[in-house]
mmCIF file of C-alpha atoms in Angstrom:
data_model
loop_
_atom_site.group_PDB
_atom_site.id
_atom_site.type_symbol
_atom_site.label_atom_id
_atom_site.label_comp_id
_atom_site.label_asym_id
_atom_site.label_seq_id
_atom_site.Cartn_x
_atom_site.Cartn_y
_atom_site.Cartn_z
ATOM 1 C CA MET N 20 82.161 105.496 77.966
ATOM 2 C CA LYS N 21 82.805 101.898 79.009
ATOM 3 C CA ARG N 22 84.877 101.223 75.871
ATOM 4 C CA GLU N 23 87.979 102.325 74.078
ATOM 5 C CA VAL N 24 87.809 105.877 72.681
ATOM 6 C CA THR N 25 89.978 107.753 70.239
ATOM 7 C CA PHE N 26 91.260 111.297 70.349
ATOM 8 C CA ASN N 27 93.989 113.247 68.581
ATOM 9 C CA ALA N 28 96.602 115.181 70.518
ATOM 10 C CA LEU N 29 98.902 118.041 69.518
ATOM 11 C CA LEU N 30 101.821 118.677 71.884
ATOM 12 C CA PRO N 31 104.116 121.595 70.931
ATOM 13 C CA VAL N 32 107.062 120.219 72.931
ATOM 14 C CA ASP N 33 109.571 119.113 70.296
ATOM 15 C CA LEU N 34 109.968 122.045 67.925
ATOM 16 C CA PRO N 35 113.561 122.596 66.787
ATOM 17 C CA GLU N 36 115.078 126.039 67.034
ATOM 18 C CA GLY N 37 115.396 128.193 63.945
ATOM 19 C CA LEU N 38 111.824 127.876 62.675
ATOM 20 C CA GLY N 39 110.667 131.207 63.981
ATOM 21 C CA LEU N 40 108.294 129.511 66.427
ATOM 22 C CA PRO N 41 108.413 129.408 70.217
ATOM 23 C CA VAL N 42 110.410 126.551 71.701
ATOM 24 C CA TRP N 43 108.870 124.789 74.672
ATOM 25 C CA SER N 44 110.248 126.177 77.910
ATOM 26 C CA GLY N 45 109.520 123.022 79.930
ATOM 27 C CA GLU N 46 106.699 124.734 81.803
ATOM 28 C CA PRO N 47 103.291 123.045 81.991
ATOM 29 C CA LEU N 48 101.260 123.714 78.853
ATOM 30 C CA ARG N 49 97.876 125.332 78.479
ATOM 31 C CA ALA N 50 95.324 122.894 77.054
ATOM 32 C CA LEU N 51 92.419 123.237 74.615
ATOM 33 C CA TYR N 52 89.841 120.444 74.281
ATOM 34 C CA LEU N 53 88.546 121.026 70.775
ATOM 35 C CA LEU N 54 85.269 119.472 69.574
ATOM 36 C CA HIS N 55 84.127 118.684 66.024
ATOM 37 C CA GLY N 56 80.729 119.249 64.441
ATOM 38 C CA PHE N 57 77.782 117.093 63.442
ATOM 39 C CA SER N 58 78.657 114.295 61.015
ATOM 40 C CA GLY N 59 82.356 114.985 61.614
ATOM 41 C CA SER N 60 85.089 113.120 63.424
ATOM 42 C CA HIS N 61 88.077 113.654 65.711
ATOM 43 C CA ASN N 62 90.173 114.124 62.552
ATOM 44 C CA ASP N 63 88.301 117.161 61.219
ATOM 45 C CA TRP N 64 90.336 119.918 62.879
ATOM 46 C CA LEU N 65 93.583 118.284 61.677
ATOM 47 C CA ASN N 66 92.266 117.739 58.158
ATOM 48 C CA PHE N 67 90.571 121.054 57.507
ATOM 49 C CA SER N 68 92.205 123.739 59.657
ATOM 50 C CA ARG N 69 95.631 125.076 60.598
ATOM 51 C CA ILE N 70 95.261 123.916 64.183
ATOM 52 C CA ARG N 71 98.658 122.184 64.215
ATOM 53 C CA GLU N 72 100.421 125.359 63.163
ATOM 54 C CA LEU N 73 98.396 127.360 65.696
ATOM 55 C CA ALA N 74 99.133 124.945 68.553
ATOM 56 C CA ASP N 75 102.852 125.421 67.837
ATOM 57 C CA ARG N 76 102.603 129.197 67.524
ATOM 58 C CA TYR N 77 100.602 129.717 70.704
ATOM 59 C CA GLN N 78 102.225 126.921 72.705
ATOM 60 C CA VAL N 79 98.918 125.255 73.500
ATOM 61 C CA ALA N 80 98.295 121.499 73.704
ATOM 62 C CA VAL N 81 95.179 120.592 71.705
ATOM 63 C CA PHE N 82 93.047 117.465 72.290
ATOM 64 C CA MET N 83 90.392 116.466 69.736
ATOM 65 C CA PRO N 84 87.966 113.749 70.872
ATOM 66 C CA ALA N 85 85.116 112.093 68.985
ATOM 67 C CA GLY N 86 81.560 113.207 69.720
ATOM 68 C CA GLU N 87 79.776 110.840 67.342
ATOM 69 C CA ASN N 88 76.697 113.017 66.635
ATOM 70 C CA ARG N 89 75.695 112.897 70.315
ATOM 71 C CA PHE N 90 76.142 116.644 71.026
ATOM 72 C CA TYR N 91 78.580 115.812 73.839
ATOM 73 C CA LEU N 92 75.712 115.056 76.193
ATOM 74 C CA ASP N 93 75.251 112.277 78.752
ATOM 75 C CA ASP N 94 72.925 109.508 77.608
ATOM 76 C CA GLU N 95 71.793 107.432 80.583
ATOM 77 C CA ASN N 96 69.719 105.077 78.438
ATOM 78 C CA ARG N 97 72.694 104.151 76.285
ATOM 79 C CA GLY N 98 75.160 104.261 79.144
ATOM 80 C CA GLU N 99 77.330 106.753 77.228
ATOM 81 C CA TYR N 100 78.326 109.787 79.239
ATOM 82 C CA TYR N 101 79.846 112.105 76.663
ATOM 83 C CA GLY N 102 79.499 115.135 78.938
ATOM 84 C CA GLU N 103 81.300 113.469 81.806
ATOM 85 C CA TYR N 104 83.936 112.139 79.401
ATOM 86 C CA ILE N 105 84.607 115.523 77.815
ATOM 87 C CA GLY N 106 84.135 117.661 80.891
ATOM 88 C CA ARG N 107 86.067 115.618 83.437
ATOM 89 C CA GLU N 108 87.603 112.272 82.486
ATOM 90 C CA LEU N 109 89.483 113.414 79.369
ATOM 91 C CA VAL N 110 90.948 116.382 81.201
ATOM 92 C CA GLU N 111 92.120 114.237 84.111
ATOM 93 C CA PHE N 112 93.460 111.530 81.817
ATOM 94 C CA THR N 113 95.468 113.890 79.598
ATOM 95 C CA ARG N 114 96.949 115.623 82.628
ATOM 96 C CA LYS N 115 98.373 112.299 83.729
ATOM 97 C CA LEU N 116 99.880 111.589 80.329
ATOM 98 C CA PHE N 117 101.208 114.992 79.286
ATOM 99 C CA PRO N 118 102.885 118.022 80.845
ATOM 100 C CA LEU N 119 99.725 120.130 81.244
ATOM 101 C CA SER N 120 98.917 122.922 83.608
ATOM 102 C CA ALA N 121 96.180 121.987 86.122
ATOM 103 C CA ALA N 122 95.154 125.623 86.492
ATOM 104 C CA ARG N 123 91.574 126.444 85.555
ATOM 105 C CA GLY N 124 92.738 129.514 83.682
ATOM 106 C CA ASP N 125 94.992 127.355 81.492
ATOM 107 C CA THR N 126 92.271 124.760 80.700
ATOM 108 C CA TRP N 127 89.948 125.622 77.793
ATOM 109 C CA ILE N 128 87.192 123.951 75.791
ATOM 110 C CA GLY N 129 86.107 124.887 72.287
ATOM 111 C CA GLY N 130 84.406 123.664 69.198
ATOM 112 C CA LEU N 131 82.392 124.363 66.068
ATOM 113 C CA SER N 132 78.673 123.862 65.325
ATOM 114 C CA MET N 133 77.648 120.777 67.357
ATOM 115 C CA GLY N 134 81.040 121.142 69.058
ATOM 116 C CA GLY N 135 80.351 124.766 69.804
ATOM 117 C CA TYR N 136 77.211 123.740 71.650
ATOM 118 C CA GLY N 137 79.162 120.983 73.391
ATOM 119 C CA ALA N 138 81.842 123.481 74.443
ATOM 120 C CA ILE N 139 79.267 125.903 75.881
ATOM 121 C CA ARG N 140 77.243 123.166 77.584
ATOM 122 C CA ASN N 141 80.185 121.357 79.138
ATOM 123 C CA GLY N 142 82.227 124.453 79.748
ATOM 124 C CA LEU N 143 79.354 125.712 81.907
ATOM 125 C CA SER N 144 78.456 122.295 83.399
ATOM 126 C CA TYR N 145 82.091 121.926 84.513
ATOM 127 C CA ALA N 146 82.758 125.566 85.156
ATOM 128 C CA GLU N 147 85.157 124.712 87.971
ATOM 129 C CA GLN N 148 87.314 122.956 85.356
ATOM 130 C CA PHE N 149 87.417 125.370 82.413
ATOM 131 C CA GLY N 150 88.568 128.971 82.424
ATOM 132 C CA ARG N 151 87.708 129.730 78.767
ATOM 133 C CA ILE N 152 85.167 128.613 76.190
ATOM 134 C CA ILE N 153 85.549 129.041 72.422
ATOM 135 C CA ALA N 154 82.271 128.593 70.559
ATOM 136 C CA LEU N 155 82.171 128.934 66.770
ATOM 137 C CA SER N 156 78.924 128.823 64.809
ATOM 138 C CA SER N 157 77.385 127.057 67.759
ATOM 139 C CA ALA N 158 74.435 124.698 67.201
ATOM 140 C CA LEU N 159 72.388 126.138 70.057
ATOM 141 C CA ILE N 160 69.446 124.130 68.844
ATOM 142 C CA PRO N 161 67.534 123.760 72.127
ATOM 143 C CA TYR N 162 66.037 127.125 71.101
ATOM 144 C CA ARG N 163 64.695 125.494 67.929
ATOM 145 C CA ILE N 164 63.698 121.987 68.955
ATOM 146 C CA ALA N 165 62.088 122.559 72.327
ATOM 147 C CA GLY N 166 58.483 121.408 72.100
ATOM 148 C CA ILE N 167 58.609 120.258 68.461
ATOM 149 C CA ALA N 168 55.953 117.873 67.096
ATOM 150 C CA PRO N 169 56.652 114.192 66.426
ATOM 151 C CA ASP N 170 56.533 114.749 62.650
ATOM 152 C CA TYR N 171 59.331 117.394 62.802
ATOM 153 C CA ASN N 172 62.228 117.057 60.433
ATOM 154 C CA ASP N 173 64.548 119.964 59.635
ATOM 155 C CA GLY N 174 66.441 118.230 56.855
ATOM 156 C CA ILE N 175 69.306 117.403 59.211
ATOM 157 C CA ALA N 176 67.584 115.220 61.757
ATOM 158 C CA SER N 177 64.136 114.157 62.946
ATOM 159 C CA TYR N 178 62.073 114.319 66.107
ATOM 160 C CA SER N 179 63.120 110.745 67.041
ATOM 161 C CA TYR N 180 66.808 111.650 66.726
ATOM 162 C CA TYR N 181 66.529 114.836 68.763
ATOM 163 C CA THR N 182 64.569 112.973 71.410
ATOM 164 C CA SER N 183 67.189 110.265 71.602
ATOM 165 C CA VAL N 184 69.910 112.885 72.173
ATOM 166 C CA PHE N 185 68.153 115.608 74.236
ATOM 167 C CA GLY N 186 65.431 113.601 75.957
ATOM 168 C CA ASP N 187 61.951 115.016 76.566
ATOM 169 C CA LEU N 188 61.824 118.016 74.224
ATOM 170 C CA ASP N 189 58.935 119.530 76.150
ATOM 171 C CA GLN N 190 61.243 119.790 79.146
ATOM 172 C CA LEU N 191 64.389 120.837 77.246
ATOM 173 C CA LEU N 192 64.427 124.537 78.096
ATOM 174 C CA GLY N 193 65.305 124.871 81.733
ATOM 175 C CA SER N 194 67.109 121.516 81.787
ATOM 176 C CA ASP N 195 70.840 120.774 82.133
ATOM 177 C CA LYS N 196 71.024 120.863 78.324
ATOM 178 C CA ASP N 197 69.877 124.504 78.171
ATOM 179 C CA PRO N 198 72.823 126.941 78.133
ATOM 180 C CA GLU N 199 70.741 129.778 79.616
ATOM 181 C CA LYS N 200 69.817 127.613 82.606
ATOM 182 C CA LEU N 201 73.459 126.601 83.017
ATOM 183 C CA VAL N 202 74.653 130.208 83.123
ATOM 184 C CA LEU N 203 72.132 130.917 85.899
ATOM 185 C CA GLU N 204 73.198 127.790 87.796
ATOM 186 C CA VAL N 205 76.920 128.705 87.667
ATOM 187 C CA ARG N 206 76.098 132.098 89.157
ATOM 188 C CA ALA N 207 73.768 130.592 91.766
ATOM 189 C CA LYS N 208 76.637 128.380 92.928
ATOM 190 C CA GLY N 209 78.846 131.448 93.349
ATOM 191 C CA LEU N 210 81.284 130.282 90.642
ATOM 192 C CA GLU N 211 82.995 132.520 88.161
ATOM 193 C CA LEU N 212 81.678 132.095 84.641
ATOM 194 C CA PRO N 213 84.303 130.889 82.189
ATOM 195 C CA LYS N 214 85.425 133.597 79.778
ATOM 196 C CA LEU N 215 83.540 133.054 76.499
ATOM 197 C CA TYR N 216 84.465 133.801 72.874
ATOM 198 C CA MET N 217 81.591 133.384 70.417
ATOM 199 C CA ALA N 218 81.709 133.878 66.660
ATOM 200 C CA CYS N 219 79.211 133.332 63.858
ATOM 201 C CA GLY N 220 79.039 134.300 60.220
ATOM 202 C CA THR N 221 76.304 136.579 58.942
ATOM 203 C CA GLU N 222 75.439 134.015 56.247
ATOM 204 C CA ASP N 223 75.420 131.111 58.709
ATOM 205 C CA MET N 224 72.197 129.085 59.116
ATOM 206 C CA LEU N 225 72.734 129.255 62.908
ATOM 207 C CA LEU N 226 73.082 132.995 63.167
ATOM 208 C CA ASP N 227 69.710 133.506 64.845
ATOM 209 C CA VAL N 228 70.369 131.155 67.770
ATOM 210 C CA ASN N 229 73.878 132.599 68.287
ATOM 211 C CA ARG N 230 72.447 136.075 68.372
ATOM 212 C CA ARG N 231 69.766 134.906 70.844
ATOM 213 C CA PHE N 232 72.300 133.492 73.292
ATOM 214 C CA HIS N 233 74.539 136.533 72.863
ATOM 215 C CA HIS N 234 71.555 138.805 73.733
ATOM 216 C CA PHE N 235 70.757 136.621 76.751
ATOM 217 C CA LEU N 236 74.320 136.975 78.012
ATOM 218 C CA ASP N 237 74.128 140.735 77.556
ATOM 219 C CA SER N 238 70.836 140.876 79.482
ATOM 220 C CA GLU N 239 72.479 139.000 82.335
ATOM 221 C CA GLY N 240 75.593 141.187 82.317
ATOM 222 C CA ALA N 241 77.644 138.057 81.577
ATOM 223 C CA GLY N 242 80.873 139.339 80.025
ATOM 224 C CA HIS N 243 81.794 137.670 76.767
ATOM 225 C CA LEU N 244 83.283 138.507 73.369
ATOM 226 C CA TYR N 245 80.903 138.052 70.454
ATOM 227 C CA GLU N 246 82.213 138.321 66.883
ATOM 228 C CA GLU N 247 79.930 138.487 63.887
ATOM 229 C CA GLY N 248 80.982 139.122 60.294
ATOM 230 C CA PRO N 249 80.851 137.825 56.727
ATOM 231 C CA GLY N 250 80.983 134.058 56.625
ATOM 232 C CA GLU N 251 79.127 130.851 56.125
ATOM 233 C CA HIS N 252 78.930 127.546 58.015
ATOM 234 C CA ASN N 253 82.256 126.329 56.663
ATOM 235 C CA TRP N 254 85.939 125.773 57.346
ATOM 236 C CA GLU N 255 87.017 129.044 55.789
ATOM 237 C CA PHE N 256 85.216 130.856 58.566
ATOM 238 C CA TRP N 257 86.211 128.431 61.364
ATOM 239 C CA ASP N 258 89.865 128.375 60.433
ATOM 240 C CA LYS N 259 90.008 132.163 60.577
ATOM 241 C CA GLN N 260 88.083 132.308 63.843
ATOM 242 C CA ILE N 261 90.021 129.645 65.700
ATOM 243 C CA GLU N 262 93.182 131.736 65.119
ATOM 244 C CA ALA N 263 91.407 134.847 66.454
ATOM 245 C CA ALA N 264 90.057 132.865 69.387
ATOM 246 C CA LEU N 265 93.454 131.481 70.362
ATOM 247 C CA ASN N 266 94.967 134.950 70.151
ATOM 248 C CA TRP N 267 92.191 136.140 72.486
ATOM 249 C CA ALA N 268 92.723 133.172 74.837
ATOM 250 C CA VAL N 269 96.465 133.631 75.349
ATOM 251 C CA ASN N 270 96.232 137.374 75.972
#
């Protein structure tokens, strides 16, 4: 990133006995790199969910970096490599600072909305690094913005913004920003796909693109767990689903 960056860290290593929660055994911790959504910040998960309680309960270290509306993608023009930062540097840096397991199966990436896309994209791009991906209400918008016209505006962002983040939108599908392409590349390299937990609410504005990726994974025989049920694009749904996802991840 070529500058100072900020992230929040939860380390369940100092819980006193008698609270009814697991006390750290001293063994290296599993780690979850948890990404926020569009227009959010590295504080969102702490402010709006029970992630601190869940980190303690499941004995998982949680790291929450800032994505700054860049979809956790590398931007060569700006010299800001969010994908490299999230997928490699942050993992290596936190392993030096904290008592974390270096095992792939103990290293997870997750997120909501924009962060759900970032988790899928970087979990697949760095498949040798991450054993599990948690993707909630994922903004799998390459399906929607590929080939859009210059006057496009969906009420959230415009053609110029999407071009600045994703590059040439006529070449988006089939690029390293296309999750379908990344699944095929992981397999072509002979790597094991990370285990994937997806969830989306039936009233969510992103339901169609989540279903589309889910159906693609099914067509490829790519094992994953897909949860769909009542819920909107909000913290009530994400708070419930991050608990379910962590329960899935530790078992």
